[in-house]
XYZ file of C-alpha atoms in Angstrom:
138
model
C 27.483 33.532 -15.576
C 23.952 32.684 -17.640
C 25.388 29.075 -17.810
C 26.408 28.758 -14.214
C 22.601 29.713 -13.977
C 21.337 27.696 -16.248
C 23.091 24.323 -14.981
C 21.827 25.211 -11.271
C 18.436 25.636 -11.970
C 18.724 22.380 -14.115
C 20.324 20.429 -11.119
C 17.712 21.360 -9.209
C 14.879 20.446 -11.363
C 16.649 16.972 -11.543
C 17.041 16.483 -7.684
C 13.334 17.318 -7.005
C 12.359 14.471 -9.149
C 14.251 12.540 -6.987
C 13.003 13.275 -3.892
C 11.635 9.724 -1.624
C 8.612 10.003 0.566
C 8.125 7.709 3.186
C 6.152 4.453 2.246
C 2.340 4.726 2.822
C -0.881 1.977 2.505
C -3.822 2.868 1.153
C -7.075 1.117 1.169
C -10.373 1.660 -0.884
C -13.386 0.232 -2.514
C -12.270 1.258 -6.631
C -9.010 0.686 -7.690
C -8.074 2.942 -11.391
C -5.902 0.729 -13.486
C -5.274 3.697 -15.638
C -3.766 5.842 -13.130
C -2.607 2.780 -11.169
C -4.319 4.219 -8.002
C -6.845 3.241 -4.950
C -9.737 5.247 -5.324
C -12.601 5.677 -3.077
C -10.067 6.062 -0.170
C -11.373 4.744 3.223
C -10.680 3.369 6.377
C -13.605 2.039 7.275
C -15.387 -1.157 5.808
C -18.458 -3.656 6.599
C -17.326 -6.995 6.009
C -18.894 -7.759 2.559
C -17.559 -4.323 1.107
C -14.919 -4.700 -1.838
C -11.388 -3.913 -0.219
C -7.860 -2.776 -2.738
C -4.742 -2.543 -0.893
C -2.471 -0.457 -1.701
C 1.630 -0.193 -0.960
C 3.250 2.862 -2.264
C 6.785 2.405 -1.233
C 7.721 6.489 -1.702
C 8.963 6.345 -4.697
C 11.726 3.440 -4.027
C 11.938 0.300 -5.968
C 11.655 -2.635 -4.145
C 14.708 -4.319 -3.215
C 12.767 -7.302 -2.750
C 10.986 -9.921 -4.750
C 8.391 -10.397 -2.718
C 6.786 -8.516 0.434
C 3.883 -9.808 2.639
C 0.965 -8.665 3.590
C 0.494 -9.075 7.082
C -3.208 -8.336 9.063
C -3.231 -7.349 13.129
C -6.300 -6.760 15.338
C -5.576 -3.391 17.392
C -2.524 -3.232 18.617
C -1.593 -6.976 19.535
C 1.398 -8.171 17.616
C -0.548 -11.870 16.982
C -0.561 -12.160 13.100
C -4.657 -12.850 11.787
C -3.383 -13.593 8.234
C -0.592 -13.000 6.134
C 0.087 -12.987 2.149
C 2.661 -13.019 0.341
C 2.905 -10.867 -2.942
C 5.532 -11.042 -5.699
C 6.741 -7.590 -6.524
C 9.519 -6.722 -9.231
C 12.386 -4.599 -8.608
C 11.369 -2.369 -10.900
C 7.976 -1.242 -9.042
C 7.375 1.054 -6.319
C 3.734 0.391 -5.737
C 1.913 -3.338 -5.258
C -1.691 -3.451 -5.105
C -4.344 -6.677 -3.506
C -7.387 -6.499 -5.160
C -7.894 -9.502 -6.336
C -9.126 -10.404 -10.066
C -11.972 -8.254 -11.405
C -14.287 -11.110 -11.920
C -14.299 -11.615 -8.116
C -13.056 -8.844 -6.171
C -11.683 -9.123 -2.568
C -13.829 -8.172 0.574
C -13.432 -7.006 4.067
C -14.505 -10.580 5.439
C -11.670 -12.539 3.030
C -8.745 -10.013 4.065
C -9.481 -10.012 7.628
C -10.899 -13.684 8.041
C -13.375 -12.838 9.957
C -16.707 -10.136 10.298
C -16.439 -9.097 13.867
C -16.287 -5.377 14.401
C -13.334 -3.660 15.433
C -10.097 -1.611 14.779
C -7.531 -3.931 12.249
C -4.091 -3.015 11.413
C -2.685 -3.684 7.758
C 1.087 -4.258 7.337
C 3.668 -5.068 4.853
C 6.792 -6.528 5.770
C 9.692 -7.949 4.240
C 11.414 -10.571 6.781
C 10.628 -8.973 10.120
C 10.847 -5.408 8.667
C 7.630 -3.785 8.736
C 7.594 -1.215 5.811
C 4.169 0.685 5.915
C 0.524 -0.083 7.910
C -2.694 1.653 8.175
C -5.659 1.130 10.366
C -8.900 -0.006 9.428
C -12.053 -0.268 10.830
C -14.635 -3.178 10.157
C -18.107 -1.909 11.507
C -21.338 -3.986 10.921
């Protein structure tokens, strides 16, 4: 009986590390290569503000090689810009931050400064996996 025990409460120690959340973006100013995180979350941003991008795809690899980055204004489907990022099948999160010597702002994401609500997507094909809104104010 202690083993029958013993072999549940291991099973279910194993499935809980296996549990998926649903895929999420994440944008903010600092990104902590250490902990492979965004921090300094926010959704809002002036157009010369330093802007990371984060996917976490809820603890799923990526069954593709590469997923795009695709930026809305409101809630029009007209695509402002899109990027494509290479992601390995072994990841779960991809990150747009651009190199440390010159980090990515507001302005370059977007492609423009005018104030207003945004909408940051990734998609693979026509699937869109996760987006967040932003806001650009002046």
């Amino acid at each position: 009986m202690r083993y029958f025990i013993f072999i549940a409460l291991f099973a279910v120690l194993i499935g809980c590390d296996a549990i998926e959340s649903e895929p999420k973006v994440v944008l903010g100013h600092e990104y902590n290569a250490t902990a492979k995180v965004v921090a300094d979350t926010t959704s809002q941003f002036k157009a010369n503000d330093v802007i990371v991008i984060q996917l976490d795809n809820g603890n799923k690899k990526f069954k593709s090689v590469e997923i795009e980055l695709r930026v809305y204004q409101g809630e029009s489907d007209r695509i402002l810009f899109k990027r494509s990022q290479p992601v390995k099948n072994t990841d779960v999160k991809a990150v747009l931050k651009g190199p440390d010597s010159k980090p990515l702002t507001a302005r370059e994401i977007l492609r423009t400064s005018t104030p207003g609500t945004y909408r940051i997507a990734f998609a693979v094909g026509d699937s869109i996996i996760a987006e967040k809104k932003m806001e650009l104010v002046k």
